mmCIF file of C-alpha atoms and ligand atoms in Angstrom:
data_model
loop_
_atom_site.group_PDB
_atom_site.id
_atom_site.type_symbol
_atom_site.label_atom_id
_atom_site.label_comp_id
_atom_site.label_asym_id
_atom_site.label_seq_id
_atom_site.Cartn_x
_atom_site.Cartn_y
_atom_site.Cartn_z
ATOM 1 C CA MET A 13 -63.394 -108.018 172.127
ATOM 2 C CA PRO A 14 -65.470 -106.038 169.780
ATOM 3 C CA LEU A 15 -62.988 -104.161 166.691
ATOM 4 C CA SER A 16 -61.997 -100.687 166.783
ATOM 5 C CA LYS A 17 -63.041 -98.886 163.950
ATOM 6 C CA GLU A 18 -59.091 -98.941 163.624
ATOM 7 C CA LEU A 19 -58.330 -102.400 163.720
ATOM 8 C CA LYS A 20 -60.800 -102.441 161.390
ATOM 9 C CA LYS A 21 -59.149 -100.895 158.833
ATOM 10 C CA GLU A 22 -55.931 -102.433 159.415
ATOM 11 C CA MET A 23 -57.244 -105.923 158.725
ATOM 12 C CA PHE A 24 -58.452 -104.382 155.428
ATOM 13 C CA TRP A 25 -54.981 -102.791 154.846
ATOM 14 C CA MET A 26 -52.772 -106.462 155.722
ATOM 15 C CA MET A 27 -55.402 -108.523 153.007
ATOM 16 C CA LEU A 28 -54.954 -105.947 150.616
ATOM 17 C CA LEU A 29 -51.431 -105.462 150.572
ATOM 18 C CA SER A 30 -51.059 -109.171 150.653
ATOM 19 C CA ARG A 31 -52.944 -109.665 147.893
ATOM 20 C CA ARG A 32 -51.172 -107.369 145.590
ATOM 21 C CA LEU A 33 -47.963 -109.087 146.989
ATOM 22 C CA ASP A 34 -49.527 -112.507 145.627
ATOM 23 C CA GLU A 35 -49.928 -111.387 142.537
ATOM 24 C CA ARG A 36 -46.652 -109.286 142.360
ATOM 25 C CA ALA A 37 -45.046 -113.042 142.640
ATOM 26 C CA TRP A 38 -47.421 -114.665 140.131
ATOM 27 C CA VAL A 39 -46.191 -111.841 137.382
ATOM 28 C CA LEU A 40 -42.392 -112.266 138.754
ATOM 29 C CA HIS A 41 -42.601 -116.095 137.846
ATOM 30 C CA ARG A 42 -44.518 -115.206 134.757
ATOM 31 C CA GLN A 43 -41.230 -112.990 133.893
ATOM 32 C CA GLY A 44 -38.627 -115.529 134.790
ATOM 33 C CA LYS A 45 -37.021 -113.550 137.707
ATOM 34 C CA ILE A 46 -38.630 -116.533 140.671
ATOM 35 C CA ALA A 47 -38.788 -120.150 140.232
ATOM 36 C CA PHE A 48 -42.163 -121.258 142.464
ATOM 37 C CA HIS A 49 -44.715 -119.564 143.905
ATOM 38 C CA ILE A 50 -47.399 -120.868 145.763
ATOM 39 C CA SER A 51 -50.677 -118.165 146.698
ATOM 40 C CA GLY A 52 -53.100 -117.573 149.029
ATOM 41 C CA ILE A 53 -55.594 -115.289 146.763
ATOM 42 C CA GLY A 54 -58.631 -116.230 148.348
ATOM 43 C CA GLN A 55 -57.605 -117.310 151.964
ATOM 44 C CA GLU A 56 -56.621 -113.571 153.157
ATOM 45 C CA ALA A 57 -59.838 -112.865 155.008
ATOM 46 C CA ALA A 58 -59.556 -116.215 157.090
ATOM 47 C CA GLN A 59 -55.787 -115.909 157.693
ATOM 48 C CA VAL A 60 -56.062 -112.284 158.727
ATOM 49 C CA GLY A 61 -58.969 -112.852 160.782
ATOM 50 C CA ALA A 62 -57.163 -115.263 162.515
ATOM 51 C CA VAL A 63 -54.075 -114.096 163.333
ATOM 52 C CA TYR A 64 -55.640 -110.561 165.106
ATOM 53 C CA ALA A 65 -57.462 -113.011 167.729
ATOM 54 C CA LEU A 66 -53.562 -113.463 168.958
ATOM 55 C CA ASN A 67 -51.156 -112.006 171.077
ATOM 56 C CA LYS A 68 -48.913 -110.620 168.874
ATOM 57 C CA GLY A 69 -44.993 -111.538 170.305
ATOM 58 C CA LYS A 70 -46.569 -113.093 172.891
ATOM 59 C CA ASP A 71 -48.763 -116.695 170.934
ATOM 60 C CA TRP A 72 -47.238 -118.663 168.616
ATOM 61 C CA LEU A 73 -47.837 -119.372 164.836
ATOM 62 C CA VAL A 74 -47.542 -122.528 163.406
ATOM 63 C CA PRO A 75 -48.601 -121.954 159.594
ATOM 64 C CA TYR A 76 -48.344 -123.151 156.405
ATOM 65 C CA TYR A 77 -47.085 -122.189 152.843
ATOM 66 C CA ARG A 78 -50.587 -120.642 151.703
ATOM 67 C CA ASP A 79 -50.147 -118.591 154.650
ATOM 68 C CA LEU A 80 -48.656 -115.154 153.143
ATOM 69 C CA ALA A 81 -51.607 -112.994 154.248
ATOM 70 C CA MET A 82 -51.211 -113.766 158.105
ATOM 71 C CA MET A 83 -47.025 -113.904 157.888
ATOM 72 C CA ILE A 84 -48.015 -109.748 156.706
ATOM 73 C CA ALA A 85 -50.095 -109.431 159.203
ATOM 74 C CA MET A 86 -47.673 -110.757 162.285
ATOM 75 C CA GLY A 87 -44.898 -108.593 160.864
ATOM 76 C CA MET A 88 -43.008 -109.700 158.061
ATOM 77 C CA THR A 89 -42.434 -107.473 155.051
ATOM 78 C CA PRO A 90 -42.935 -107.624 151.774
ATOM 79 C CA THR A 91 -39.333 -107.265 151.017
ATOM 80 C CA GLU A 92 -38.486 -110.265 153.486
ATOM 81 C CA PHE A 93 -41.256 -112.375 151.499
ATOM 82 C CA VAL A 94 -40.281 -111.382 147.554
ATOM 83 C CA MET A 95 -36.663 -111.563 148.897
ATOM 84 C CA SER A 96 -37.125 -115.778 149.926
ATOM 85 C CA LEU A 97 -38.483 -116.041 146.899
ATOM 86 C CA MET A 98 -35.207 -114.723 144.898
ATOM 87 C CA GLY A 99 -33.751 -116.769 147.251
ATOM 88 C CA LYS A 100 -32.106 -113.699 148.471
ATOM 89 C CA ALA A 101 -29.329 -114.037 151.267
ATOM 90 C CA ALA A 102 -30.982 -111.793 154.357
ATOM 91 C CA GLU A 103 -34.317 -113.327 154.098
ATOM 92 C CA PRO A 104 -35.613 -114.515 157.634
ATOM 93 C CA THR A 105 -37.314 -118.038 157.318
ATOM 94 C CA SER A 106 -34.027 -119.922 156.303
ATOM 95 C CA GLY A 107 -31.468 -117.534 154.398
ATOM 96 C CA ALA A 108 -32.805 -118.426 151.156
ATOM 97 C CA ARG A 109 -32.144 -122.545 152.311
ATOM 98 C CA GLN A 110 -36.207 -123.457 152.449
ATOM 99 C CA MET A 111 -38.260 -123.352 149.811
ATOM 100 C CA PRO A 112 -40.365 -120.127 148.953
ATOM 101 C CA SER A 113 -43.436 -119.504 151.773
ATOM 102 C CA HIS A 114 -42.020 -122.353 153.806
ATOM 103 C CA PHE A 115 -42.234 -119.327 156.675
ATOM 104 C CA SER A 116 -41.309 -118.557 159.895
ATOM 105 C CA LEU A 117 -39.873 -115.185 162.206
ATOM 106 C CA ARG A 118 -38.104 -115.871 165.126
ATOM 107 C CA GLN A 119 -38.886 -112.893 166.771
ATOM 108 C CA ALA A 120 -42.463 -112.600 165.607
ATOM 109 C CA ASN A 121 -42.583 -116.760 167.684
ATOM 110 C CA ILE A 122 -43.470 -118.399 164.299
ATOM 111 C CA VAL A 123 -42.106 -121.933 163.626
ATOM 112 C CA SER A 124 -40.739 -123.081 159.835
ATOM 113 C CA HIS A 125 -43.222 -126.519 158.563
ATOM 114 C CA SER A 126 -41.412 -128.975 156.848
ATOM 115 C CA ALA A 127 -43.325 -129.901 152.959
ATOM 116 C CA PRO A 128 -44.809 -132.727 153.798
ATOM 117 C CA VAL A 129 -48.214 -131.828 154.881
ATOM 118 C CA ALA A 130 -49.812 -131.521 158.319
ATOM 119 C CA THR A 131 -46.833 -132.763 159.591
ATOM 120 C CA GLN A 132 -46.523 -129.079 161.261
ATOM 121 C CA SER A 133 -49.405 -130.169 163.510
ATOM 122 C CA PRO A 134 -47.948 -132.286 166.259
ATOM 123 C CA HIS A 135 -45.133 -129.173 166.108
ATOM 124 C CA ALA A 136 -48.134 -127.732 167.060
ATOM 125 C CA SER A 137 -49.203 -129.724 169.847
ATOM 126 C CA GLY A 138 -45.613 -130.388 171.086
ATOM 127 C CA ILE A 139 -45.822 -126.123 171.404
ATOM 128 C CA GLY A 140 -48.777 -126.818 173.473
ATOM 129 C CA LEU A 141 -47.530 -129.332 175.918
ATOM 130 C CA GLY A 142 -44.747 -126.867 176.681
ATOM 131 C CA ILE A 143 -47.136 -124.024 177.407
ATOM 132 C CA LYS A 144 -48.228 -125.945 179.680
ATOM 133 C CA LEU A 145 -45.881 -127.658 181.743
ATOM 134 C CA ASP A 146 -44.694 -124.112 182.136
ATOM 135 C CA GLY A 147 -48.319 -122.537 183.338
ATOM 136 C CA LYS A 148 -47.679 -120.063 180.728
ATOM 137 C CA ASP A 149 -50.713 -118.113 179.860
ATOM 138 C CA GLU A 150 -49.983 -118.669 175.283
ATOM 139 C CA VAL A 151 -51.495 -119.648 172.590
ATOM 140 C CA VAL A 152 -50.611 -121.567 169.869
ATOM 141 C CA LEU A 153 -52.476 -121.566 166.502
ATOM 142 C CA THR A 154 -51.177 -123.842 163.613
ATOM 143 C CA THR A 155 -53.148 -124.364 159.893
ATOM 144 C CA VAL A 156 -53.577 -126.707 157.456
ATOM 145 C CA GLY A 157 -55.619 -127.652 153.936
ATOM 146 C CA GLU A 158 -58.214 -129.603 154.701
ATOM 147 C CA GLY A 159 -56.663 -132.355 151.703
ATOM 148 C CA SER A 160 -54.211 -132.173 154.988
ATOM 149 C CA THR A 161 -57.086 -133.264 157.839
ATOM 150 C CA SER A 162 -56.610 -136.683 155.974
ATOM 151 C CA GLN A 163 -52.974 -137.185 157.786
ATOM 152 C CA GLY A 164 -52.180 -139.127 160.024
ATOM 153 C CA GLU A 165 -50.114 -136.126 161.928
ATOM 154 C CA TRP A 166 -53.416 -133.763 161.822
ATOM 155 C CA TYR A 167 -55.353 -136.660 163.581
ATOM 156 C CA GLU A 168 -52.231 -137.751 166.095
ATOM 157 C CA ALA A 169 -51.777 -133.733 167.245
ATOM 158 C CA VAL A 170 -55.345 -133.358 167.792
ATOM 159 C CA ASN A 171 -55.981 -135.961 169.438
ATOM 160 C CA PHE A 172 -52.793 -135.350 171.604
ATOM 161 C CA ALA A 173 -54.628 -131.336 172.412
ATOM 162 C CA ALA A 174 -57.515 -133.011 173.322
ATOM 163 C CA ILE A 175 -56.484 -135.579 175.475
ATOM 164 C CA HIS A 176 -54.126 -132.806 177.202
ATOM 165 C CA THR A 177 -56.364 -130.251 177.186
ATOM 166 C CA LEU A 178 -53.871 -128.061 174.922
ATOM 167 C CA PRO A 179 -53.761 -124.616 173.969
ATOM 168 C CA VAL A 180 -54.148 -124.906 171.199
ATOM 169 C CA VAL A 181 -55.835 -123.398 168.186
ATOM 170 C CA PHE A 182 -55.914 -125.379 165.094
ATOM 171 C CA ILE A 183 -57.586 -123.959 161.727
ATOM 172 C CA VAL A 184 -58.492 -126.062 158.382
ATOM 173 C CA GLU A 185 -58.307 -123.476 155.530
ATOM 174 C CA ASN A 186 -61.084 -124.828 153.687
ATOM 175 C CA ASN A 187 -60.589 -124.262 149.801
ATOM 176 C CA GLN A 188 -62.153 -127.104 148.604
ATOM 177 C CA TYR A 189 -59.030 -128.588 146.882
ATOM 178 C CA ALA A 190 -55.662 -130.328 147.772
ATOM 179 C CA ILE A 191 -54.372 -129.839 144.036
ATOM 180 C CA SER A 192 -56.557 -131.393 141.452
ATOM 181 C CA VAL A 193 -58.869 -133.841 144.129
ATOM 182 C CA PRO A 194 -62.028 -131.912 145.307
ATOM 183 C CA GLN A 195 -63.092 -132.393 148.796
ATOM 184 C CA GLU A 196 -65.366 -134.901 148.236
ATOM 185 C CA LYS A 197 -62.640 -137.526 147.193
ATOM 186 C CA GLN A 198 -60.992 -136.516 150.564
ATOM 187 C CA MET A 199 -63.275 -136.971 152.923
ATOM 188 C CA ALA A 200 -66.533 -138.887 153.163
ATOM 189 C CA VAL A 201 -67.986 -136.187 155.549
ATOM 190 C CA SER A 202 -69.226 -132.305 154.492
ATOM 191 C CA ASN A 203 -67.321 -130.405 157.642
ATOM 192 C CA ALA A 204 -63.560 -130.706 158.066
ATOM 193 C CA ALA A 205 -64.287 -129.433 161.435
ATOM 194 C CA ASP A 206 -66.779 -132.424 161.817
ATOM 195 C CA LYS A 207 -63.926 -134.757 162.962
ATOM 196 C CA ALA A 208 -63.072 -132.787 165.823
ATOM 197 C CA CYS A 209 -66.045 -134.269 167.933
ATOM 198 C CA GLY A 210 -64.396 -137.741 167.159
ATOM 199 C CA LEU A 211 -61.645 -136.814 169.092
ATOM 200 C CA GLY A 212 -63.436 -135.518 172.242
ATOM 201 C CA LEU A 213 -63.056 -131.230 170.697
ATOM 202 C CA ASP A 214 -65.247 -129.038 169.353
ATOM 203 C CA GLY A 215 -64.913 -128.399 165.797
ATOM 204 C CA PHE A 216 -66.758 -125.027 164.279
ATOM 205 C CA GLN A 217 -67.216 -123.820 160.755
ATOM 206 C CA VAL A 218 -67.022 -120.245 159.724
ATOM 207 C CA ASP A 219 -67.331 -117.997 156.501
ATOM 208 C CA GLY A 220 -63.281 -117.888 156.051
ATOM 209 C CA THR A 221 -64.054 -114.735 153.075
ATOM 210 C CA LYS A 222 -65.183 -113.168 155.913
ATOM 211 C CA VAL A 223 -62.450 -111.526 158.193
ATOM 212 C CA PHE A 224 -64.581 -110.494 161.294
ATOM 213 C CA GLU A 225 -66.261 -113.082 161.636
ATOM 214 C CA VAL A 226 -63.236 -115.458 161.294
ATOM 215 C CA TYR A 227 -61.481 -112.853 163.953
ATOM 216 C CA GLU A 228 -64.891 -113.387 166.683
ATOM 217 C CA ALA A 229 -64.713 -117.393 166.007
ATOM 218 C CA VAL A 230 -61.092 -117.389 166.589
ATOM 219 C CA GLU A 231 -60.968 -115.401 169.424
ATOM 220 C CA ARG A 232 -63.032 -117.355 170.962
ATOM 221 C CA ALA A 233 -61.275 -120.357 170.901
ATOM 222 C CA VAL A 234 -57.917 -118.345 171.669
ATOM 223 C CA GLU A 235 -59.429 -117.252 174.978
ATOM 224 C CA LYS A 236 -60.592 -120.000 175.955
ATOM 225 C CA ALA A 237 -57.271 -121.881 174.867
ATOM 226 C CA ARG A 238 -56.000 -119.477 177.240
ATOM 227 C CA ASN A 239 -58.159 -119.997 179.990
ATOM 228 C CA GLY A 240 -56.922 -123.562 180.358
ATOM 229 C CA GLY A 241 -60.545 -124.240 178.143
ATOM 230 C CA GLY A 242 -57.844 -127.003 175.863
ATOM 231 C CA ALA A 243 -58.228 -126.991 171.877
ATOM 232 C CA THR A 244 -60.116 -126.071 169.379
ATOM 233 C CA VAL A 245 -60.393 -127.103 165.608
ATOM 234 C CA ILE A 246 -62.371 -124.293 163.009
ATOM 235 C CA GLU A 247 -62.694 -124.657 160.102
ATOM 236 C CA ALA A 248 -62.814 -121.348 157.415
ATOM 237 C CA LYS A 249 -64.516 -122.340 154.600
ATOM 238 C CA MET A 250 -63.056 -120.868 151.296
ATOM 239 C CA TYR A 251 -62.060 -121.197 147.406
ATOM 240 C CA ARG A 252 -58.408 -121.100 146.093
ATOM 241 C CA LEU A 253 -58.899 -118.667 143.374
ATOM 242 C CA THR A 254 -55.368 -119.639 141.925
ATOM 243 C CA PRO A 255 -54.449 -122.520 140.094
ATOM 244 C CA HIS A 256 -52.664 -124.594 143.912
ATOM 245 C CA SER A 257 -49.055 -123.529 142.363
ATOM 246 C CA SER A 258 -47.565 -121.994 139.547
ATOM 247 C CA ASP A 259 -46.654 -124.888 137.991
ATOM 248 C CA ASP A 260 -49.730 -126.461 138.036
ATOM 249 C CA ASP A 261 -52.864 -125.681 135.604
ATOM 250 C CA ASP A 262 -56.489 -126.347 136.917
ATOM 251 C CA ARG A 263 -58.003 -126.459 133.914
ATOM 252 C CA SER A 264 -57.454 -129.751 133.519
ATOM 253 C CA TYR A 265 -59.733 -130.525 136.891
ATOM 254 C CA ARG A 266 -62.098 -127.286 136.648
ATOM 255 C CA THR A 267 -64.135 -125.493 134.861
ATOM 256 C CA ARG A 268 -63.448 -121.257 134.048
ATOM 257 C CA GLU A 269 -67.192 -121.131 134.914
ATOM 258 C CA GLU A 270 -66.691 -122.039 138.433
ATOM 259 C CA VAL A 271 -63.973 -120.290 139.514
ATOM 260 C CA GLU A 272 -65.302 -117.034 138.036
ATOM 261 C CA GLU A 273 -68.934 -117.925 140.410
ATOM 262 C CA HIS A 274 -66.597 -117.392 143.397
ATOM 263 C CA LYS A 275 -64.742 -114.041 142.661
ATOM 264 C CA LYS A 276 -68.164 -112.665 143.269
ATOM 265 C CA ARG A 277 -66.919 -113.955 146.914
ATOM 266 C CA ASP A 278 -63.881 -112.466 146.526
ATOM 267 C CA PRO A 279 -62.815 -111.664 150.382
ATOM 268 C CA ILE A 280 -61.155 -108.411 149.443
ATOM 269 C CA LEU A 281 -64.495 -107.217 147.779
ATOM 270 C CA LEU A 282 -66.422 -108.449 150.694
ATOM 271 C CA ALA A 283 -64.185 -106.466 152.772
ATOM 272 C CA ARG A 284 -64.245 -103.474 151.546
ATOM 273 C CA GLU A 285 -67.499 -103.337 151.027
ATOM 274 C CA GLN A 286 -68.620 -104.025 154.562
ATOM 275 C CA LEU A 287 -66.090 -101.183 155.312
ATOM 276 C CA ILE A 288 -67.117 -98.423 153.008
ATOM 277 C CA GLU A 289 -71.368 -99.837 153.961
ATOM 278 C CA GLU A 290 -69.755 -99.339 158.034
ATOM 279 C CA GLY A 291 -68.729 -96.227 157.197
ATOM 280 C CA LEU A 292 -65.288 -96.766 158.151
ATOM 281 C CA MET A 293 -63.805 -96.021 154.798
ATOM 282 C CA THR A 294 -64.114 -94.195 151.710
ATOM 283 C CA GLU A 295 -64.136 -95.412 148.189
ATOM 284 C CA GLU A 296 -61.752 -92.179 147.437
ATOM 285 C CA GLU A 297 -59.902 -93.379 150.759
ATOM 286 C CA TYR A 298 -59.869 -96.901 149.625
ATOM 287 C CA GLN A 299 -58.145 -95.760 146.010
ATOM 288 C CA GLU A 300 -55.416 -94.163 148.143
ATOM 289 C CA TRP A 301 -54.928 -97.987 149.608
ATOM 290 C CA GLU A 302 -54.690 -99.077 145.913
ATOM 291 C CA GLU A 303 -52.083 -97.208 144.910
ATOM 292 C CA LYS A 304 -49.522 -97.292 148.528
ATOM 293 C CA ALA A 305 -50.224 -100.972 148.047
ATOM 294 C CA LYS A 306 -48.494 -100.962 144.519
ATOM 295 C CA ALA A 307 -46.083 -98.877 145.935
ATOM 296 C CA GLU A 308 -45.071 -100.763 148.822
ATOM 297 C CA VAL A 309 -44.715 -103.454 145.857
ATOM 298 C CA ASP A 310 -42.826 -101.670 143.753
ATOM 299 C CA ARG A 311 -40.343 -100.672 146.450
ATOM 300 C CA ALA A 312 -40.443 -105.258 147.768
ATOM 301 C CA VAL A 313 -39.263 -105.874 144.141
ATOM 302 C CA ASP A 314 -36.682 -102.772 143.810
ATOM 303 C CA GLU A 315 -35.271 -103.487 147.248
ATOM 304 C CA ALA A 316 -35.286 -107.518 147.029
ATOM 305 C CA THR A 317 -33.712 -107.618 143.263
ATOM 306 C CA LYS A 318 -30.210 -105.584 144.531
ATOM 307 C CA ALA A 319 -30.275 -108.174 147.896
ATOM 308 C CA PRO A 320 -27.375 -110.090 147.322
ATOM 309 C CA TYR A 321 -27.505 -113.948 146.575
ATOM 310 C CA PRO A 322 -25.939 -116.223 149.775
ATOM 311 C CA LYS A 323 -22.730 -116.966 149.376
ATOM 312 C CA PRO A 324 -21.571 -120.239 147.835
ATOM 313 C CA GLU A 325 -19.178 -121.212 150.729
ATOM 314 C CA ASP A 326 -21.886 -120.717 153.016
ATOM 315 C CA ALA A 327 -24.457 -123.664 151.409
ATOM 316 C CA ALA A 328 -23.616 -126.445 153.842
ATOM 317 C CA PHE A 329 -23.896 -124.501 157.089
ATOM 318 C CA PRO A 330 -25.616 -125.047 159.113
ATOM 319 C CA VAL A 331 -26.297 -128.594 158.384
ATOM 320 C CA TYR A 332 -22.645 -129.375 158.077
ATOM 321 C CA ALA A 333 -19.675 -128.448 160.111
ATOM 322 C CA GLU A 334 -17.369 -125.722 158.953
ATOM 323 C CA VAL A 335 -14.579 -127.524 157.381
ATOM 324 C CA LYS A 336 -11.068 -125.568 157.690
ATOM 325 C CA HIS A 337 -8.565 -125.897 154.628
ATOM 326 C CA GLY A 338 -5.118 -125.732 155.661
HETATM 327 C C1 TPP B 22 -47.887 -135.679 152.676
HETATM 328 C C2 TPP B 22 -47.583 -135.086 151.553
HETATM 329 N N1 TPP B 22 -48.290 -135.718 150.456
HETATM 330 C C3 TPP B 22 -48.073 -135.105 149.623
HETATM 331 C C4 TPP B 22 -47.806 -134.023 149.171
HETATM 332 C C5 TPP B 22 -47.623 -133.138 148.073
HETATM 333 N N2 TPP B 22 -48.913 -131.796 148.225
HETATM 334 C C6 TPP B 22 -48.392 -130.493 148.432
HETATM 335 S S1 TPP B 22 -49.767 -129.861 148.830
HETATM 336 C C7 TPP B 22 -50.800 -131.072 148.557
HETATM 337 C C8 TPP B 22 -52.148 -130.670 148.736
HETATM 338 C C9 TPP B 22 -53.100 -130.423 150.101
HETATM 339 O O1 TPP B 22 -54.002 -130.161 150.091
HETATM 340 P P1 TPP B 22 -54.389 -128.666 151.208
HETATM 341 O O2 TPP B 22 -54.478 -129.281 152.412
HETATM 342 O O3 TPP B 22 -55.986 -128.531 150.962
HETATM 343 O O4 TPP B 22 -53.869 -127.642 151.057
HETATM 344 P P2 TPP B 22 -54.022 -126.309 149.831
HETATM 345 O O5 TPP B 22 -53.038 -126.528 149.029
HETATM 346 O O6 TPP B 22 -55.341 -126.710 148.965
HETATM 347 O O7 TPP B 22 -54.233 -125.067 150.364
HETATM 348 C C10 TPP B 22 -50.016 -132.075 148.053
HETATM 349 C C11 TPP B 22 -50.506 -133.011 147.756
HETATM 350 C C12 TPP B 22 -47.047 -133.171 150.338
HETATM 351 N N3 TPP B 22 -46.635 -132.278 150.363
HETATM 352 N N4 TPP B 22 -46.958 -133.824 151.021
HETATM 353 MG MG1 MG B 23 -57.264 -127.426 149.844
#
């Protein structure tokens, strides 16, 4: 389905809001107000483009830790995200029991993942099998980084989905690094998508810095899955513009020149240029959106700061049965 003007603008708004929120998380970390942040900066086009191909509330999403822009586009509020960074009781993923960015959102069919990378991939295939057995026309979309496609779990999940013609779209967000390890030290193929054909599936590459191109590719795969055509692997190529996480110093394994070069293809700049070129947005409107995004992020930080921490006596729930004293 071609995207309307309104939808294109909405997608750009989701990218912009996520970017400004993500940047604030880095500031909060450097201010000592949060313990950890893992960033999606540079990956927003792939994330927003992919989830706009879903039927929200009906389809399923099994994301990974960089998918902040996906989460914002699927309805997680900036306040909820900042609460999760601060470990506040009302954060929706786990009530502050999980690391930040191990996203989930029950009302949006978004399923949490564990810290070992790629363990979410078999969960996605399992959900796909459930959908097939129930005869429903729902679709599962799941993501991993390119490094994670070297994990056994990823192969097992893709293999299983291929054998059983399951309605799963496997997205690989190829940001060219797995922490300090560049792609050529992670795999002997040039494209993670090439791995799909050995498992009997179609694998496509898409420019992960172009939001509307990602949307088109994922939409085709989602519709194929919905119509009984089975799974697809889509590799979105982009670049991780920040260090791996707030605990990483990327100067030890890549040059500043390399990072600066990739900033020229920042997905926010590319989408903004395209919208202005197509006459869908003016420069003034963009500046207003910047103000609006800043105000939303300010409000989120303010609200999350005021929100209460979990009660110490709730710490063991729901892992242990309630202990009754006296
Ligand atoms: C099984 C496992 N091994 C190692 C780690 C440590 N680890 C966390 S993120 C990461 C890099 C993953 O790289 P990639 O899949 O490319 O995703 P990216 O972080 O680049 O988005 C590693 C090795 C882990 N979490 N799980
Ligand atoms: Mg990577």
